[in-house]
Short mmCIF file of C-alpha atoms in Angstrom, two decimals:
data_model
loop_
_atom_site.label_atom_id
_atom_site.label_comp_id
_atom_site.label_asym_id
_atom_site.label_seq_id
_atom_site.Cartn_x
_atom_site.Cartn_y
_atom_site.Cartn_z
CA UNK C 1 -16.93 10.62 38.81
CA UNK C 2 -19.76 11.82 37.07
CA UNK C 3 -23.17 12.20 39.26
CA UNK C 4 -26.62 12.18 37.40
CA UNK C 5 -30.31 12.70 38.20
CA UNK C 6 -32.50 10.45 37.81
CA UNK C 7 -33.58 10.57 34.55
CA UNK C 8 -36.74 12.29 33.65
CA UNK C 9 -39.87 11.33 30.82
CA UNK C 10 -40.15 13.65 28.15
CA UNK C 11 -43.72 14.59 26.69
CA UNK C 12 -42.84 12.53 23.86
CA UNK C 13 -41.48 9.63 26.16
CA UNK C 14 -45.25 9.45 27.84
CA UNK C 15 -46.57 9.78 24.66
CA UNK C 16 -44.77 6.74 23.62
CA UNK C 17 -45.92 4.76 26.56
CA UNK C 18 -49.22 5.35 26.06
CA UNK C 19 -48.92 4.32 22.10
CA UNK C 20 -47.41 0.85 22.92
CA UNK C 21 -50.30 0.03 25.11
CA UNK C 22 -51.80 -0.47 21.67
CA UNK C 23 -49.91 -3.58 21.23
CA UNK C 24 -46.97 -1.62 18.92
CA UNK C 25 -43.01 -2.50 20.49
CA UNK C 26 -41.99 0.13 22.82
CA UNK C 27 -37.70 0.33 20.87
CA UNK C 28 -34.92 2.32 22.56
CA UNK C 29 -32.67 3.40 19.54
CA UNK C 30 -29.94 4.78 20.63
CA UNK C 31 -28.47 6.89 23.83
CA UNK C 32 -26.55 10.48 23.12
CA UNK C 33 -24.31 12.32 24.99
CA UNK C 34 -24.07 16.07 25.06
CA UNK C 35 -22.67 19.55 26.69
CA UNK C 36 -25.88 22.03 27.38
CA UNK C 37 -26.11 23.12 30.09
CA UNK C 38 -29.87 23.30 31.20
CA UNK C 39 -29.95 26.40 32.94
CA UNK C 40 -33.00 25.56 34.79
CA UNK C 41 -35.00 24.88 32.04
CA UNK C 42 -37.91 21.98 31.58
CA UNK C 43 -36.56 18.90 30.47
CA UNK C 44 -40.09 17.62 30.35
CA UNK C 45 -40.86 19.71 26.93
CA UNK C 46 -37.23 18.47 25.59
CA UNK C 47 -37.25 17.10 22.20
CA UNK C 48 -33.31 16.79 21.58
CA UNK C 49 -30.64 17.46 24.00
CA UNK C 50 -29.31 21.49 23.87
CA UNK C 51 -25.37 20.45 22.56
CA UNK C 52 -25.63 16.84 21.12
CA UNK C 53 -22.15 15.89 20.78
CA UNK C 54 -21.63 12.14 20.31
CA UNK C 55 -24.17 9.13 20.09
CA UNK C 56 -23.36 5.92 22.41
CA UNK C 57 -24.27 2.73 20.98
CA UNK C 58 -26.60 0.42 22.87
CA UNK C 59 -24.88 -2.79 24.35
CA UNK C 60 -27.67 -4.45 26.36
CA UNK C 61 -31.13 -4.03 27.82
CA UNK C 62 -32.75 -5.47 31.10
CA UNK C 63 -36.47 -4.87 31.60
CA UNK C 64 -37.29 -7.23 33.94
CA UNK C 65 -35.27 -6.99 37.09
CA UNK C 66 -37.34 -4.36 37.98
CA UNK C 67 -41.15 -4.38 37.13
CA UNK C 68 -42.22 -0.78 35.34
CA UNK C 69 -38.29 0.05 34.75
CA UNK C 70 -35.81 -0.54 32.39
CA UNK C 71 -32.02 -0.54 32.22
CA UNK C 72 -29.99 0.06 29.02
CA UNK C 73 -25.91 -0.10 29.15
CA UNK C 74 -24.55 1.74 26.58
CA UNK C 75 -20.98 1.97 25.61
CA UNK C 76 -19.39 5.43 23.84
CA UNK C 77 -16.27 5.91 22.36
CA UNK C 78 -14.09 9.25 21.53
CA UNK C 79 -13.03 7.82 18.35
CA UNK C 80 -14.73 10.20 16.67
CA UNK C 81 -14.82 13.18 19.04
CA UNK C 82 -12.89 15.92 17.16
CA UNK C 83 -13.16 18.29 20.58
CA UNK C 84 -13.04 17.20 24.19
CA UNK C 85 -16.99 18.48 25.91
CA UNK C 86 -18.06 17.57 29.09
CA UNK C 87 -20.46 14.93 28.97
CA UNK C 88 -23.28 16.97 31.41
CA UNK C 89 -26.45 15.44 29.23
CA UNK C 90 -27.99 12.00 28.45
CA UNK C 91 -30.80 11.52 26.52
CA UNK C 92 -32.40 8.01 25.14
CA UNK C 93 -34.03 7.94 21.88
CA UNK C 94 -36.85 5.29 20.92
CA UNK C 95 -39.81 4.73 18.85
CA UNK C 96 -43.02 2.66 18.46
CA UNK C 97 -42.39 -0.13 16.11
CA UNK C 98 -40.08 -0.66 13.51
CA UNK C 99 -41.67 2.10 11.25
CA UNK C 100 -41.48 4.58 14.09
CA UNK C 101 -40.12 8.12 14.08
CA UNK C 102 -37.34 8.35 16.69
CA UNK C 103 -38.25 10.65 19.54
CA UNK C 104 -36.20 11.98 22.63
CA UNK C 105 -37.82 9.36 25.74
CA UNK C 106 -35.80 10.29 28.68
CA UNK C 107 -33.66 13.20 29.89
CA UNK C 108 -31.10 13.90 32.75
CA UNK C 109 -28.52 16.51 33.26
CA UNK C 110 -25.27 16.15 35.66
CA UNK C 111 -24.47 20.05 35.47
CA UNK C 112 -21.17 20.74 36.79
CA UNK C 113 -20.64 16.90 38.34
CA UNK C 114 -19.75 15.92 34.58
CA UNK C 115 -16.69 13.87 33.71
CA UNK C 116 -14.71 15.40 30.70
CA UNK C 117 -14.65 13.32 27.36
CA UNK C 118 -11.22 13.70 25.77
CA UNK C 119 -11.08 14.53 21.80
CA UNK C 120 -9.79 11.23 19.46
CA UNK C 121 -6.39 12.52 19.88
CA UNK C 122 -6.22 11.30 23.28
CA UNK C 123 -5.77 7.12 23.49
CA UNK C 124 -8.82 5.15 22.84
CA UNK C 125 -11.20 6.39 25.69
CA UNK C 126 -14.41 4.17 26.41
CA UNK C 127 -17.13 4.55 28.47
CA UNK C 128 -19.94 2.30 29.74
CA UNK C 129 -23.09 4.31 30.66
CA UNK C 130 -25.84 2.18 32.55
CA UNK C 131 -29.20 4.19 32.81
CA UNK C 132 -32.25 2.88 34.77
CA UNK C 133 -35.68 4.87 33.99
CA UNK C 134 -39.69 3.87 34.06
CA UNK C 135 -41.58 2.24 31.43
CA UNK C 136 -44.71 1.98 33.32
CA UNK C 137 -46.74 -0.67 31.85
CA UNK C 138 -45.25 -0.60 28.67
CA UNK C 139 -45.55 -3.60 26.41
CA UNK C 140 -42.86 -5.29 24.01
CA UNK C 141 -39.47 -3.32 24.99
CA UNK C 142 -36.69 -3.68 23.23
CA UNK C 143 -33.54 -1.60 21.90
CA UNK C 144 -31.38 -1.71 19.00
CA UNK C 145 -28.20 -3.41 19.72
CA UNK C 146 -24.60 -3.23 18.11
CA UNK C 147 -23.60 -6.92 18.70
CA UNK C 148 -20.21 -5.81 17.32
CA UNK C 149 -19.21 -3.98 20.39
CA UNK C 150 -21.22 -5.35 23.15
CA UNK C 151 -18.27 -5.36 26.60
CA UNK C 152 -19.03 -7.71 29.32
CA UNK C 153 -18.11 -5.57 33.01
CA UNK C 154 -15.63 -7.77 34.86
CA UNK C 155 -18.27 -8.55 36.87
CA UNK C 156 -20.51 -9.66 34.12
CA UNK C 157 -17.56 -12.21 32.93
CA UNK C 158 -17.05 -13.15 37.24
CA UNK C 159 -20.84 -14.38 36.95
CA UNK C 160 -20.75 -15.99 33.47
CA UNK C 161 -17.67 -18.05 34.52
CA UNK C 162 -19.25 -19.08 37.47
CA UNK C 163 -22.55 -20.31 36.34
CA UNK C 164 -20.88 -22.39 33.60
CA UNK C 165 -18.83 -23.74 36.14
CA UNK C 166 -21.41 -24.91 38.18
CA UNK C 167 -23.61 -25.72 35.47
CA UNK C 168 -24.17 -29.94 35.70
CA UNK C 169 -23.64 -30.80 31.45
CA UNK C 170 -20.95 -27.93 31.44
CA UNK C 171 -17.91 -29.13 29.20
CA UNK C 172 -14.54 -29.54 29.90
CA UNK C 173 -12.95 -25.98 31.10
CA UNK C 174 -10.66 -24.85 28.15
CA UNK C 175 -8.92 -22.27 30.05
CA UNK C 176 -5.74 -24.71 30.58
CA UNK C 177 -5.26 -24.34 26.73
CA UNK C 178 -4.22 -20.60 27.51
CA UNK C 179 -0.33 -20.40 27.57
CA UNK C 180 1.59 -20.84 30.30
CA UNK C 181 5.44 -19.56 29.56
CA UNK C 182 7.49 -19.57 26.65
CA UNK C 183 11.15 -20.24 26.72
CA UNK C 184 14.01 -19.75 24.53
CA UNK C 185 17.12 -21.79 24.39
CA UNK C 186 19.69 -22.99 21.76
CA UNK C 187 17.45 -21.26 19.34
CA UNK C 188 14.45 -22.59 20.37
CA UNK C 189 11.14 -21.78 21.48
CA UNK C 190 8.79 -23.33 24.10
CA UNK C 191 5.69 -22.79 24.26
CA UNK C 192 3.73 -24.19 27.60
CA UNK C 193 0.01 -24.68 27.99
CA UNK C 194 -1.95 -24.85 31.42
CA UNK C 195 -2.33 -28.63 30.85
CA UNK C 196 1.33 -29.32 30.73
CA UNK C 197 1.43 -29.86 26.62
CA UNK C 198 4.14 -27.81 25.18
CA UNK C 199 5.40 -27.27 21.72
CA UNK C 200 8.62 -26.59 20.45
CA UNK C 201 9.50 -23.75 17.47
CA UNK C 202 12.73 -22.98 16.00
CA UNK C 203 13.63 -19.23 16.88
CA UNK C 204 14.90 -16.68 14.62
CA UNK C 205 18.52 -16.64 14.24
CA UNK C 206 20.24 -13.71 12.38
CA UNK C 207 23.34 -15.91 11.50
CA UNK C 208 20.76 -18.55 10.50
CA UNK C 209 18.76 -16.59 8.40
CA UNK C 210 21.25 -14.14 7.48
CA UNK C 211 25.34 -15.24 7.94
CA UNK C 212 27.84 -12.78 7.43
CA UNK C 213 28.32 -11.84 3.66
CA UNK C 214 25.01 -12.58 3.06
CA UNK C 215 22.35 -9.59 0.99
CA UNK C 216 19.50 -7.91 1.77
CA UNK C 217 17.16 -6.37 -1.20
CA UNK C 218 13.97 -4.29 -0.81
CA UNK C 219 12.54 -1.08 -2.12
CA UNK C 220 11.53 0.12 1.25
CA UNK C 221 14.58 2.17 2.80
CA UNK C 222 14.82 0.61 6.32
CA UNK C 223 18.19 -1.00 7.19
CA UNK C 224 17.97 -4.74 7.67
CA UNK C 225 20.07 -3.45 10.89
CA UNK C 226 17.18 -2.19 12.40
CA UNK C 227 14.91 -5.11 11.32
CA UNK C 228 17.49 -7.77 12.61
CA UNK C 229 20.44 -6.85 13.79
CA UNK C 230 24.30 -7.31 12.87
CA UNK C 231 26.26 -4.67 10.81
CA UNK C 232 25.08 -3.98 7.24
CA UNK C 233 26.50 -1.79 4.50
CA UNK C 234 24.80 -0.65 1.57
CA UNK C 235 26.18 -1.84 -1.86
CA UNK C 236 27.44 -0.37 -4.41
CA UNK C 237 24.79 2.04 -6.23
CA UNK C 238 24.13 0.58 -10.05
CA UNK C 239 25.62 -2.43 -9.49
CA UNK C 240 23.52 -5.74 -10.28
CA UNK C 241 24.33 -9.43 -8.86
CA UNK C 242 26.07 -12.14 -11.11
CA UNK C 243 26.21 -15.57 -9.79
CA UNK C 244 30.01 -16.74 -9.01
CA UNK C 245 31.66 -19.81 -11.15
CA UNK C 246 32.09 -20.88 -14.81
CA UNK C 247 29.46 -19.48 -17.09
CA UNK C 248 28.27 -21.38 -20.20
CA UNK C 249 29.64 -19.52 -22.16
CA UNK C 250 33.55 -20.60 -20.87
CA UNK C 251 33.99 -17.03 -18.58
CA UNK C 252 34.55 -17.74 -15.19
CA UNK C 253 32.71 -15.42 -12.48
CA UNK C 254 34.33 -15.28 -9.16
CA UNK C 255 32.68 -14.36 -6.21
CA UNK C 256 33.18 -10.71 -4.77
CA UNK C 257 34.31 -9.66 -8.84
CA UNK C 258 33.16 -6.65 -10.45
CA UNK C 259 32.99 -6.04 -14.16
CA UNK C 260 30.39 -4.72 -16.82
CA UNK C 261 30.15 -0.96 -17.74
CA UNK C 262 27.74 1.17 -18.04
CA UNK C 263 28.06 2.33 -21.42
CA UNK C 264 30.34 1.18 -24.19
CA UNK C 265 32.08 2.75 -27.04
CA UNK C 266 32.95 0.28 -30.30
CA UNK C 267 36.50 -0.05 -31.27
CA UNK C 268 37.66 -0.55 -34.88
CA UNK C 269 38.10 -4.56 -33.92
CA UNK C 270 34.89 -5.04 -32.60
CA UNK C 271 33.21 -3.45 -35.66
CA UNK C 272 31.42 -6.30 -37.84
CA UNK C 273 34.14 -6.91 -41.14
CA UNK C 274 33.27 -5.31 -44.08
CA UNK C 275 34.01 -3.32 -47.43
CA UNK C 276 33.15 -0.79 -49.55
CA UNK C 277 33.01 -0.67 -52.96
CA UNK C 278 32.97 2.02 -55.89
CA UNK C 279 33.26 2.01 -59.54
CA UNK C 280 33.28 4.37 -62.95
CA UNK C 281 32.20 3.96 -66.15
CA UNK C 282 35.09 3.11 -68.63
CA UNK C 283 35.27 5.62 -71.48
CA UNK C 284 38.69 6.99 -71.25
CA UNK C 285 39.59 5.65 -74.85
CA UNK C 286 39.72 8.44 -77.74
CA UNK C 287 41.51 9.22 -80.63
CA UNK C 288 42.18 12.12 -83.26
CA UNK C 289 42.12 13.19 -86.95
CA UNK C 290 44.21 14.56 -89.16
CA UNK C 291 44.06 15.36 -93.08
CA UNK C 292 46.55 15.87 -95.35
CA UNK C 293 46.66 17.19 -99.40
CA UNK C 294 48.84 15.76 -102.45
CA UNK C 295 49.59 17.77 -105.66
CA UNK C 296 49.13 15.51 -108.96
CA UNK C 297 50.14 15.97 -112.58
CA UNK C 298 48.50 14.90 -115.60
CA UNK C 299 51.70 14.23 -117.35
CA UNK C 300 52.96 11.56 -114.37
CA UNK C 301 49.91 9.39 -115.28
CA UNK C 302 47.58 9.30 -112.21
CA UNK C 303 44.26 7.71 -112.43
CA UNK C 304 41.76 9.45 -113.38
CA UNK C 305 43.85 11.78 -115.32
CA UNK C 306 43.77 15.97 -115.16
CA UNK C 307 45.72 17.97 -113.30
CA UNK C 308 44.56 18.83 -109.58
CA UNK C 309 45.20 18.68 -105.68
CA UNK C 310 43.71 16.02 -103.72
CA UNK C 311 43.28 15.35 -100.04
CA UNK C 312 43.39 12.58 -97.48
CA UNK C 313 41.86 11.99 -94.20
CA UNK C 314 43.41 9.49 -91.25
CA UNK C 315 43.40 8.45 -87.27
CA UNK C 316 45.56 8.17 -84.56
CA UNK C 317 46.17 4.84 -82.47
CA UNK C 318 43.78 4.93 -79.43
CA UNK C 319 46.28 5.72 -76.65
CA UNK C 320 44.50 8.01 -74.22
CA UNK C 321 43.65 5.13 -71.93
CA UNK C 322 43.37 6.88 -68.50
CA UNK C 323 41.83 6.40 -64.68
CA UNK C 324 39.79 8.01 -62.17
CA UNK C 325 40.46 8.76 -58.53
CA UNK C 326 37.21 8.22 -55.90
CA UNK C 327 36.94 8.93 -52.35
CA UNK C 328 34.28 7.60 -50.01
CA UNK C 329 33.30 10.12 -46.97
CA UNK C 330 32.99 8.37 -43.56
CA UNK C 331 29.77 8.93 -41.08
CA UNK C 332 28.76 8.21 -37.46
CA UNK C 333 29.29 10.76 -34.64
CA UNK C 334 31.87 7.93 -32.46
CA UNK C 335 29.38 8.07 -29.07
CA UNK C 336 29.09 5.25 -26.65
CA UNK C 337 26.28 3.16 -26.48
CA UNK C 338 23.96 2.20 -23.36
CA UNK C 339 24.89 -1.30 -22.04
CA UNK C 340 22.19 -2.03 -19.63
CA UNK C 341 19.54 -4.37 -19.76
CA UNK C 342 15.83 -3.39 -18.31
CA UNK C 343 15.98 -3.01 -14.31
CA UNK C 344 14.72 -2.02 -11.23
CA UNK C 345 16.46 -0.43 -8.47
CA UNK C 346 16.42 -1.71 -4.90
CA UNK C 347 18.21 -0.82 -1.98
CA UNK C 348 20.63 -3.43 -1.39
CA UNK C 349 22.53 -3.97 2.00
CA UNK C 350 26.24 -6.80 2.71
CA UNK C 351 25.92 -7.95 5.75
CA UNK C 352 29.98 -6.96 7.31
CA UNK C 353 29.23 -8.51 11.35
#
């Protein structure tokens, strides 16, 4: 355990006495721990401690027990210690009224009697530092407390108990409310207060909450095995759930099924019906010409008279009626389609035993 001197009055600490006289609050701010060594040095002409390490936050202040002296408790944590030291210096910070510049007031070094503060890796290490030093005469003392983490001693809370138990208008004691046991049967649980009054809650029960065959979903990883028990086995990956029975639609779901792909190719049948169509213009009809000549005499009595050849022109009967073949290409590249709807993907665990 760590031993310390009693602690000592800086110049600034006097300095600080002597200004409250003037009718300014004398206001501890704050008490630090450090690792100097002081090497025989004067703490008197100290204005900051040689290795400040880590500040301890005032808890409570008693300034009149003693008459000229004042005691602060102070309570330090390594929370925020990022490398063990040996706690070998105090010092206690104040200043004269609210507006004040803080100043080092009081000194004291253990040297090598110093217990060891661990760094934050070490489990949540407190310490309660009580420090007694003179005020003389000063007027209006008071320190800057942390409400937030003021810790009664045990003896603090032995005292506090006591006087409000012998206190004449104190209430009813409370501390019967505190539990008394709790019990478990038939999946039950009991709670029992120090009065007697108990009250009964229903207990988790895996078969209750979760009977064989039943599913777990989540998107963290962890095995419901490990969060409740019982034998679970992870489902089928990209499988979804489909409740069991007769659908709307007449199709008939039974429990445990499977179905559904996960992509689909059409078939000729379940293409929508449907034709195609194609025509050509219609001018296959033609015909041809032919002329012919005719010798005439004047003597055979032709119209017209003279002698002379003539010539005659004439058509063939339309009969080149014909008709054209067409063919229409096909298209498409015959891929399945995707057959899923939007989604998320959990893990998903069957409860087996």
């Amino acid at each position: 355990m760590a031993k310390y001197p009693s602690m000592v009055i800086t110049k600034d600490g006097l300095s600080m006495i002597a200004e409250s006289q003037g009718g300014q609050g004398l206001i501890f701010t704050k008490v630090t721990l450090g690792a100097g060594d002081l090497n025989g040095g004067s703490i008197i002409n100290l204005t900051d401690l040689i290795d400040n390490r880590i500040n301890a936050n005032i808890t409570a202040i008693d300034a009149t027990s003693r008459p000229g002296q004042v005691t602060l408790t102070a309570v330090v944590s390594n929370s925020e210690v990022d490398a063990g030291f040996h706690a070998k210096e105090i010092g206690v910070f104040a200043k004269i009224g609210e507006g004040g510049t803080e100043r080092l007031y009081a000194y004291t070094n253990a040297g090598n009697y110093a217990d060891y503060m661990p760094d934050k890796t070490d489990p949540v290490n407190e310490a309660i530092f009580k420090t007694t030093f003179v005020v003389s005469n000063a007027q209006n003392i008071q320190a800057v407390i942390d409400k937030s983490i003021v810790y009664p001693t045990v003896l603090e809370m032995d005292t506090a108990i006591k006087k409000h138990n012998e206190a004449e208008d104190a209430h009813e004691t409370v501390f019967n409310c505190y539990v008394k046991s709790v019990t478990e049967k038939n999946g039950t649980v009991t709670v029992t207060k120090g009065d007697g009054s108990s009250t009964t809650f229903n207990s988790f029960k895996l078969d209750m909450c979760y009977p064989i065959g039943s599913i777990y979903m989540s998107t963290v990883a962890t095995s419901p095995a490990i969060l409740f028990g019982g034998t679970w086995e992870a489902m089928p990956a990209g499988r979804v759930l489909l409740a069991q029975g007769e659908s709307e639609w007449g199709v008939e779901y039974k429990a445990g099924s499977t179905g559904g792909e996960h992509e689909h190719q059409l078939s000729v049948g379940e293409l929508p019906a449907h034709t195609h169509t194609a025509s050509t213009n219609t001018a296959g009809d033609h015909s041809h010409t032919f002329t012919f000549g005719r010798s005439y005499e004047s003597d055979r009595g032709v119209p017209g008279g003279g002698d002379g050849d003539r010539t005659y022109t004439n058509s063939t009967n339309t009969a080149g009626s014909h008709i054209h073949t067409i063919a229409i290409s096909n298209t498409g590249n015959n891929k399945a389609h995707n057959n899923m709807q939007p989604y998320i993907g959990v893990y998903l665990w069957q409860r087996t035993a």
